[in-house]
Amino acid sequence: MKLLFDLFPVILFFIAFKLYGIYVATAVAIVASILQVAYVYAKNKRVEKMHIITLALIVILGGATLIFQDEAFIKWKPTVVNWGFALVFLGSHYIGQKPIIRRMMDQAISLPERVWLNLSYMWIVFFIFSGIANIYVAYQYDTDTWVNFKLFGLMGLTLVFIIIQGIYISRYIKETGKQFDETEQRVMDASIETLADAELDSVSPAKSRNKPSDDKQ
């Protein structure tokens, strides 16, 4: 159910595009994203700054798409979001006491310092690559192909990345049996929530409730 909520805007965008075209789909995505953030705020009485920034991007770039009747603006949005996340993750190496990926996942798993750094760089590379892949498809293929890639292609890249991340992390997890399974599931959940923010413009109520205290640094 939670995954469906995370995918809410992009699923509506996909359906609206198939039925009515890119401009109606863009309007639907804007409204869906606003409703999603409003729901999270009503439920948790707060919204993460990154979620506000992501919402602002869909409103600005989506609005520009509708005003100028130019689909290039909305096509750039996933790239801008991904590259923005890459900058935030990289900046967290120099601002604050821990990389942002560690702040987000520290409660789920304990890893050596160098592994956290490597994991952070993996995410940075992933976000940069996803942004490049999106804009490549947007300009090299037709809009229908891009919309399919936005939902299925980026989702596929996300799942592959999560698997690679899980394999890498598993080398440093000392737990066995049920403890290992539970830890692996927590890591998977945290990864999906974070990647959903970047790829699908989703807002996760769970993450808003369980934000680590040092995330404010």
PDB file of C-alpha atoms in Angstrom:
ATOM      1  CA  MET A   1       0.000   0.000   0.000  1.00  0.00           C
ATOM      2  CA  LYS A   2       2.818   2.378   0.884  1.00  0.00           C
ATOM      3  CA  LEU A   3       4.606   1.672  -2.403  1.00  0.00           C
ATOM      4  CA  LEU A   4       1.389   2.503  -4.254  1.00  0.00           C
ATOM      5  CA  PHE A   5       1.240   5.806  -2.380  1.00  0.00           C
ATOM      6  CA  ASP A   6       4.869   6.532  -3.315  1.00  0.00           C
ATOM      7  CA  LEU A   7       4.095   5.834  -6.974  1.00  0.00           C
ATOM      8  CA  PHE A   8       0.835   7.796  -6.940  1.00  0.00           C
ATOM      9  CA  PRO A   9       1.922  10.852  -9.013  1.00  0.00           C
ATOM     10  CA  VAL A  10       3.928   8.954 -11.605  1.00  0.00           C
ATOM     11  CA  ILE A  11       1.216   6.327 -12.127  1.00  0.00           C
ATOM     12  CA  LEU A  12      -1.391   9.037 -12.671  1.00  0.00           C
ATOM     13  CA  PHE A  13       1.027  10.833 -15.009  1.00  0.00           C
ATOM     14  CA  PHE A  14       1.496   7.634 -17.011  1.00  0.00           C
ATOM     15  CA  ILE A  15      -2.233   6.908 -17.270  1.00  0.00           C
ATOM     16  CA  ALA A  16      -3.138  10.499 -18.148  1.00  0.00           C
ATOM     17  CA  PHE A  17      -0.451  10.602 -20.832  1.00  0.00           C
ATOM     18  CA  LYS A  18      -1.702   7.422 -22.476  1.00  0.00           C
ATOM     19  CA  LEU A  19      -5.266   8.750 -22.489  1.00  0.00           C
ATOM     20  CA  TYR A  20      -4.915  12.486 -23.074  1.00  0.00           C
ATOM     21  CA  GLY A  21      -1.307  13.394 -23.904  1.00  0.00           C
ATOM     22  CA  ILE A  22       1.646  15.098 -22.263  1.00  0.00           C
ATOM     23  CA  TYR A  23       0.008  18.372 -21.244  1.00  0.00           C
ATOM     24  CA  VAL A  24      -2.935  16.843 -19.422  1.00  0.00           C
ATOM     25  CA  ALA A  25      -0.531  14.360 -17.839  1.00  0.00           C
ATOM     26  CA  THR A  26       1.671  17.217 -16.639  1.00  0.00           C
ATOM     27  CA  ALA A  27      -1.289  18.993 -15.043  1.00  0.00           C
ATOM     28  CA  VAL A  28      -2.350  15.750 -13.378  1.00  0.00           C
ATOM     29  CA  ALA A  29       1.177  15.195 -12.022  1.00  0.00           C
ATOM     30  CA  ILE A  30       1.259  18.695 -10.533  1.00  0.00           C
ATOM     31  CA  VAL A  31      -2.084  18.267  -8.790  1.00  0.00           C
ATOM     32  CA  ALA A  32      -1.219  14.747  -7.598  1.00  0.00           C
ATOM     33  CA  SER A  33       2.106  15.912  -6.158  1.00  0.00           C
ATOM     34  CA  ILE A  34       0.461  18.809  -4.319  1.00  0.00           C
ATOM     35  CA  LEU A  35      -2.185  16.490  -2.878  1.00  0.00           C
ATOM     36  CA  GLN A  36       0.489  14.008  -1.843  1.00  0.00           C
ATOM     37  CA  VAL A  37       2.499  16.617   0.048  1.00  0.00           C
ATOM     38  CA  ALA A  38      -0.674  18.036   1.599  1.00  0.00           C
ATOM     39  CA  TYR A  39      -1.640  14.566   2.824  1.00  0.00           C
ATOM     40  CA  VAL A  40       1.782  14.004   4.389  1.00  0.00           C
ATOM     41  CA  TYR A  41       1.645  17.392   6.103  1.00  0.00           C
ATOM     42  CA  ALA A  42      -1.868  16.767   7.412  1.00  0.00           C
ATOM     43  CA  LYS A  43      -0.803  13.391   8.761  1.00  0.00           C
ATOM     44  CA  ASN A  44       2.633  14.250  10.174  1.00  0.00           C
ATOM     45  CA  LYS A  45       2.412  18.031  10.668  1.00  0.00           C
ATOM     46  CA  ARG A  46       5.685  18.451   8.795  1.00  0.00           C
ATOM     47  CA  VAL A  47       7.233  17.984   5.357  1.00  0.00           C
ATOM     48  CA  GLU A  48      10.924  17.450   4.650  1.00  0.00           C
ATOM     49  CA  LYS A  49      12.767  20.294   2.905  1.00  0.00           C
ATOM     50  CA  MET A  50      13.813  18.026   0.046  1.00  0.00           C
ATOM     51  CA  HIS A  51      10.184  17.132  -0.556  1.00  0.00           C
ATOM     52  CA  ILE A  52       9.291  20.813  -0.767  1.00  0.00           C
ATOM     53  CA  ILE A  53      12.113  21.386  -3.256  1.00  0.00           C
ATOM     54  CA  THR A  54      10.987  18.427  -5.351  1.00  0.00           C
ATOM     55  CA  LEU A  55       7.406  19.688  -5.324  1.00  0.00           C
ATOM     56  CA  ALA A  56       8.599  23.155  -6.328  1.00  0.00           C
ATOM     57  CA  LEU A  57      10.420  21.658  -9.311  1.00  0.00           C
ATOM     58  CA  ILE A  58       7.367  19.803 -10.582  1.00  0.00           C
ATOM     59  CA  VAL A  59       5.240  22.936 -10.165  1.00  0.00           C
ATOM     60  CA  ILE A  60       7.796  25.229 -11.851  1.00  0.00           C
ATOM     61  CA  LEU A  61       8.874  22.937 -14.684  1.00  0.00           C
ATOM     62  CA  GLY A  62       5.407  21.467 -15.104  1.00  0.00           C
ATOM     63  CA  GLY A  63       3.909  24.938 -15.081  1.00  0.00           C
ATOM     64  CA  ALA A  64       6.412  26.092 -17.710  1.00  0.00           C
ATOM     65  CA  THR A  65       5.447  23.090 -19.832  1.00  0.00           C
ATOM     66  CA  LEU A  66       1.793  24.116 -19.714  1.00  0.00           C
ATOM     67  CA  ILE A  67       2.353  27.857 -20.148  1.00  0.00           C
ATOM     68  CA  PHE A  68       4.770  27.588 -23.070  1.00  0.00           C
ATOM     69  CA  GLN A  69       3.294  24.345 -24.431  1.00  0.00           C
ATOM     70  CA  ASP A  70       6.811  22.919 -24.512  1.00  0.00           C
ATOM     71  CA  GLU A  71       7.285  19.404 -23.156  1.00  0.00           C
ATOM     72  CA  ALA A  72      11.055  19.888 -22.824  1.00  0.00           C
ATOM     73  CA  PHE A  73      10.572  21.461 -19.379  1.00  0.00           C
ATOM     74  CA  ILE A  74       8.834  18.453 -17.841  1.00  0.00           C
ATOM     75  CA  LYS A  75      11.315  16.102 -19.497  1.00  0.00           C
ATOM     76  CA  TRP A  76      14.166  17.859 -17.716  1.00  0.00           C
ATOM     77  CA  LYS A  77      12.583  17.477 -14.282  1.00  0.00           C
ATOM     78  CA  PRO A  78      13.839  13.934 -13.443  1.00  0.00           C
ATOM     79  CA  THR A  79      17.338  14.977 -14.493  1.00  0.00           C
ATOM     80  CA  VAL A  80      17.265  18.147 -12.392  1.00  0.00           C
ATOM     81  CA  VAL A  81      15.978  16.186  -9.385  1.00  0.00           C
ATOM     82  CA  ASN A  82      18.591  13.445  -9.746  1.00  0.00           C
ATOM     83  CA  TRP A  83      21.464  15.863 -10.211  1.00  0.00           C
ATOM     84  CA  GLY A  84      20.153  17.905  -7.298  1.00  0.00           C
ATOM     85  CA  PHE A  85      20.260  14.826  -5.098  1.00  0.00           C
ATOM     86  CA  ALA A  86      23.794  14.104  -6.304  1.00  0.00           C
ATOM     87  CA  LEU A  87      24.866  17.592  -5.222  1.00  0.00           C
ATOM     88  CA  VAL A  88      23.156  17.218  -1.846  1.00  0.00           C
ATOM     89  CA  PHE A  89      24.799  13.847  -1.219  1.00  0.00           C
ATOM     90  CA  LEU A  90      28.196  15.196  -2.262  1.00  0.00           C
ATOM     91  CA  GLY A  91      27.763  18.347  -0.195  1.00  0.00           C
ATOM     92  CA  SER A  92      26.943  16.286   2.886  1.00  0.00           C
ATOM     93  CA  HIS A  93      30.555  15.043   2.823  1.00  0.00           C
ATOM     94  CA  TYR A  94      31.645  18.561   3.698  1.00  0.00           C
ATOM     95  CA  ILE A  95      28.640  19.909   5.625  1.00  0.00           C
ATOM     96  CA  GLY A  96      27.628  18.140   8.819  1.00  0.00           C
ATOM     97  CA  GLN A  97      29.289  15.301  10.653  1.00  0.00           C
ATOM     98  CA  LYS A  98      28.096  12.424   8.457  1.00  0.00           C
ATOM     99  CA  PRO A  99      27.241  11.799   4.791  1.00  0.00           C
ATOM    100  CA  ILE A 100      23.510  12.096   4.301  1.00  0.00           C
ATOM    101  CA  ILE A 101      23.139   8.420   3.368  1.00  0.00           C
ATOM    102  CA  ARG A 102      24.550   7.495   6.771  1.00  0.00           C
ATOM    103  CA  ARG A 103      22.185   9.877   8.548  1.00  0.00           C
ATOM    104  CA  MET A 104      19.271   8.231   6.758  1.00  0.00           C
ATOM    105  CA  MET A 105      20.314   4.596   7.251  1.00  0.00           C
ATOM    106  CA  ASP A 106      22.401   4.662  10.438  1.00  0.00           C
ATOM    107  CA  GLN A 107      19.485   3.401  12.508  1.00  0.00           C
ATOM    108  CA  ALA A 108      18.987   0.440  10.192  1.00  0.00           C
ATOM    109  CA  ILE A 109      22.537  -0.838   9.924  1.00  0.00           C
ATOM    110  CA  SER A 110      26.044  -0.364  11.331  1.00  0.00           C
ATOM    111  CA  LEU A 111      28.897  -0.143   8.819  1.00  0.00           C
ATOM    112  CA  PRO A 112      32.575   0.889   8.867  1.00  0.00           C
ATOM    113  CA  GLU A 113      33.303   4.536   8.066  1.00  0.00           C
ATOM    114  CA  ARG A 114      34.918   3.813   4.702  1.00  0.00           C
ATOM    115  CA  VAL A 115      31.931   1.686   3.665  1.00  0.00           C
ATOM    116  CA  TRP A 116      29.550   4.569   4.378  1.00  0.00           C
ATOM    117  CA  LEU A 117      31.724   6.819   2.218  1.00  0.00           C
ATOM    118  CA  ASN A 118      31.828   4.276  -0.602  1.00  0.00           C
ATOM    119  CA  LEU A 119      28.077   3.823  -0.347  1.00  0.00           C
ATOM    120  CA  SER A 120      27.562   7.576  -0.559  1.00  0.00           C
ATOM    121  CA  TYR A 121      29.709   7.790  -3.689  1.00  0.00           C
ATOM    122  CA  MET A 122      27.716   4.922  -5.197  1.00  0.00           C
ATOM    123  CA  TRP A 123      24.526   6.914  -4.706  1.00  0.00           C
ATOM    124  CA  ILE A 124      26.104  10.033  -6.191  1.00  0.00           C
ATOM    125  CA  VAL A 125      27.181   8.135  -9.298  1.00  0.00           C
ATOM    126  CA  PHE A 126      23.753   6.522  -9.541  1.00  0.00           C
ATOM    127  CA  PHE A 127      21.953   9.862  -9.403  1.00  0.00           C
ATOM    128  CA  ILE A 128      24.258  11.388 -12.008  1.00  0.00           C
ATOM    129  CA  PHE A 129      23.858   8.387 -14.301  1.00  0.00           C
ATOM    130  CA  SER A 130      20.062   8.389 -13.917  1.00  0.00           C
ATOM    131  CA  GLY A 131      19.944  12.072 -14.814  1.00  0.00           C
ATOM    132  CA  ILE A 132      22.049  11.505 -17.918  1.00  0.00           C
ATOM    133  CA  ALA A 133      19.975   8.477 -18.940  1.00  0.00           C
ATOM    134  CA  ASN A 134      16.740  10.439 -18.594  1.00  0.00           C
ATOM    135  CA  ILE A 135      17.839  13.371 -20.724  1.00  0.00           C
ATOM    136  CA  TYR A 136      19.385  11.048 -23.320  1.00  0.00           C
ATOM    137  CA  VAL A 137      16.099   9.186 -23.765  1.00  0.00           C
ATOM    138  CA  ALA A 138      14.157  12.464 -23.737  1.00  0.00           C
ATOM    139  CA  TYR A 139      16.112  13.896 -26.666  1.00  0.00           C
ATOM    140  CA  GLN A 140      16.901  10.757 -28.638  1.00  0.00           C
ATOM    141  CA  TYR A 141      13.446   9.156 -28.607  1.00  0.00           C
ATOM    142  CA  ASP A 142       9.830  10.243 -28.897  1.00  0.00           C
ATOM    143  CA  THR A 143       7.736  11.352 -25.936  1.00  0.00           C
ATOM    144  CA  ASP A 144       5.890   8.047 -25.656  1.00  0.00           C
ATOM    145  CA  THR A 145       9.194   6.205 -25.258  1.00  0.00           C
ATOM    146  CA  TRP A 146      10.354   8.737 -22.673  1.00  0.00           C
ATOM    147  CA  VAL A 147       7.188   8.328 -20.591  1.00  0.00           C
ATOM    148  CA  ASN A 148       7.629   4.548 -20.632  1.00  0.00           C
ATOM    149  CA  PHE A 149      11.264   4.979 -19.624  1.00  0.00           C
ATOM    150  CA  LYS A 150      10.332   7.395 -16.826  1.00  0.00           C
ATOM    151  CA  LEU A 151       8.153   4.744 -15.203  1.00  0.00           C
ATOM    152  CA  PHE A 152       9.681   1.409 -16.194  1.00  0.00           C
ATOM    153  CA  GLY A 153      13.250   2.312 -17.150  1.00  0.00           C
ATOM    154  CA  LEU A 154      14.079   4.415 -14.115  1.00  0.00           C
ATOM    155  CA  MET A 155      12.319   1.899 -11.896  1.00  0.00           C
ATOM    156  CA  GLY A 156      14.447  -0.854 -13.407  1.00  0.00           C
ATOM    157  CA  LEU A 157      17.623   1.147 -12.821  1.00  0.00           C
ATOM    158  CA  THR A 158      16.519   1.726  -9.243  1.00  0.00           C
ATOM    159  CA  LEU A 159      15.944  -1.970  -8.574  1.00  0.00           C
ATOM    160  CA  VAL A 160      19.303  -2.905 -10.093  1.00  0.00           C
ATOM    161  CA  PHE A 161      21.013  -0.295  -7.935  1.00  0.00           C
ATOM    162  CA  ILE A 162      19.293  -1.566  -4.784  1.00  0.00           C
ATOM    163  CA  ILE A 163      20.430  -5.117  -5.567  1.00  0.00           C
ATOM    164  CA  ILE A 164      24.027  -3.989  -6.136  1.00  0.00           C
ATOM    165  CA  GLN A 165      23.917  -1.943  -2.945  1.00  0.00           C
ATOM    166  CA  GLY A 166      22.542  -4.909  -1.006  1.00  0.00           C
ATOM    167  CA  ILE A 167      25.288  -7.207  -2.281  1.00  0.00           C
ATOM    168  CA  TYR A 168      27.945  -4.658  -1.334  1.00  0.00           C
ATOM    169  CA  ILE A 169      26.518  -4.048   2.142  1.00  0.00           C
ATOM    170  CA  SER A 170      26.019  -7.761   2.851  1.00  0.00           C
ATOM    171  CA  ARG A 171      29.795  -8.245   2.884  1.00  0.00           C
ATOM    172  CA  TYR A 172      29.995  -6.142   6.042  1.00  0.00           C
ATOM    173  CA  ILE A 173      26.950  -7.415   7.925  1.00  0.00           C
ATOM    174  CA  LYS A 174      27.920  -9.814  10.687  1.00  0.00           C
ATOM    175  CA  GLU A 175      24.410 -10.795  11.710  1.00  0.00           C
ATOM    176  CA  THR A 176      22.980 -14.175  10.758  1.00  0.00           C
ATOM    177  CA  GLY A 177      19.603 -15.804  10.323  1.00  0.00           C
ATOM    178  CA  LYS A 178      16.536 -13.809  11.257  1.00  0.00           C
ATOM    179  CA  GLN A 179      18.570 -10.776  12.386  1.00  0.00           C
ATOM    180  CA  PHE A 180      20.223 -10.565   8.972  1.00  0.00           C
ATOM    181  CA  ASP A 181      16.873 -10.829   7.181  1.00  0.00           C
ATOM    182  CA  GLU A 182      15.386  -8.062   9.324  1.00  0.00           C
ATOM    183  CA  THR A 183      18.391  -5.796   8.787  1.00  0.00           C
ATOM    184  CA  GLU A 184      18.357  -6.455   5.052  1.00  0.00           C
ATOM    185  CA  GLN A 185      14.657  -5.548   4.935  1.00  0.00           C
ATOM    186  CA  ARG A 186      15.249  -2.281   6.820  1.00  0.00           C
ATOM    187  CA  VAL A 187      18.030  -1.347   4.412  1.00  0.00           C
ATOM    188  CA  MET A 188      15.798  -2.183   1.450  1.00  0.00           C
ATOM    189  CA  ASP A 189      12.972  -0.039   2.832  1.00  0.00           C
ATOM    190  CA  ALA A 190      15.292   2.917   3.454  1.00  0.00           C
ATOM    191  CA  SER A 191      16.766   2.614  -0.039  1.00  0.00           C
ATOM    192  CA  ILE A 192      13.376   2.481  -1.735  1.00  0.00           C
ATOM    193  CA  GLU A 193      12.162   5.523   0.184  1.00  0.00           C
ATOM    194  CA  THR A 194      15.218   7.567  -0.753  1.00  0.00           C
ATOM    195  CA  LEU A 195      15.240   6.523  -4.389  1.00  0.00           C
ATOM    196  CA  ALA A 196      11.516   7.100  -4.641  1.00  0.00           C
ATOM    197  CA  ASP A 197      12.083  10.715  -3.644  1.00  0.00           C
ATOM    198  CA  ALA A 198      14.483  11.208  -6.525  1.00  0.00           C
ATOM    199  CA  GLU A 199      12.997   9.051  -9.237  1.00  0.00           C
ATOM    200  CA  LEU A 200       9.290   9.250  -8.546  1.00  0.00           C
ATOM    201  CA  ASP A 201       8.910  12.557  -6.680  1.00  0.00           C
ATOM    202  CA  SER A 202       7.277  10.694  -3.843  1.00  0.00           C
ATOM    203  CA  VAL A 203       6.943  11.708  -0.214  1.00  0.00           C
ATOM    204  CA  SER A 204       7.305   9.004   2.375  1.00  0.00           C
ATOM    205  CA  PRO A 205       5.286   9.370   5.603  1.00  0.00           C
ATOM    206  CA  ALA A 206       7.463   6.757   7.289  1.00  0.00           C
ATOM    207  CA  LYS A 207      10.613   8.724   6.658  1.00  0.00           C
ATOM    208  CA  SER A 208       9.049  11.892   7.999  1.00  0.00           C
ATOM    209  CA  ARG A 209       8.210  10.118  11.228  1.00  0.00           C
ATOM    210  CA  ASN A 210      11.543   8.361  11.683  1.00  0.00           C
ATOM    211  CA  LYS A 211      14.046  10.976  10.659  1.00  0.00           C
ATOM    212  CA  PRO A 212      17.332  10.552  12.592  1.00  0.00           C
ATOM    213  CA  SER A 213      18.037  13.342  15.026  1.00  0.00           C
ATOM    214  CA  ASP A 214      21.404  14.301  13.519  1.00  0.00           C
ATOM    215  CA  ASP A 215      19.822  14.920  10.110  1.00  0.00           C
ATOM    216  CA  LYS A 216      19.425  18.538  11.109  1.00  0.00           C
ATOM    217  CA  GLN A 217      23.140  19.108  11.280  1.00  0.00           C
TER     218      GLN A 217
END
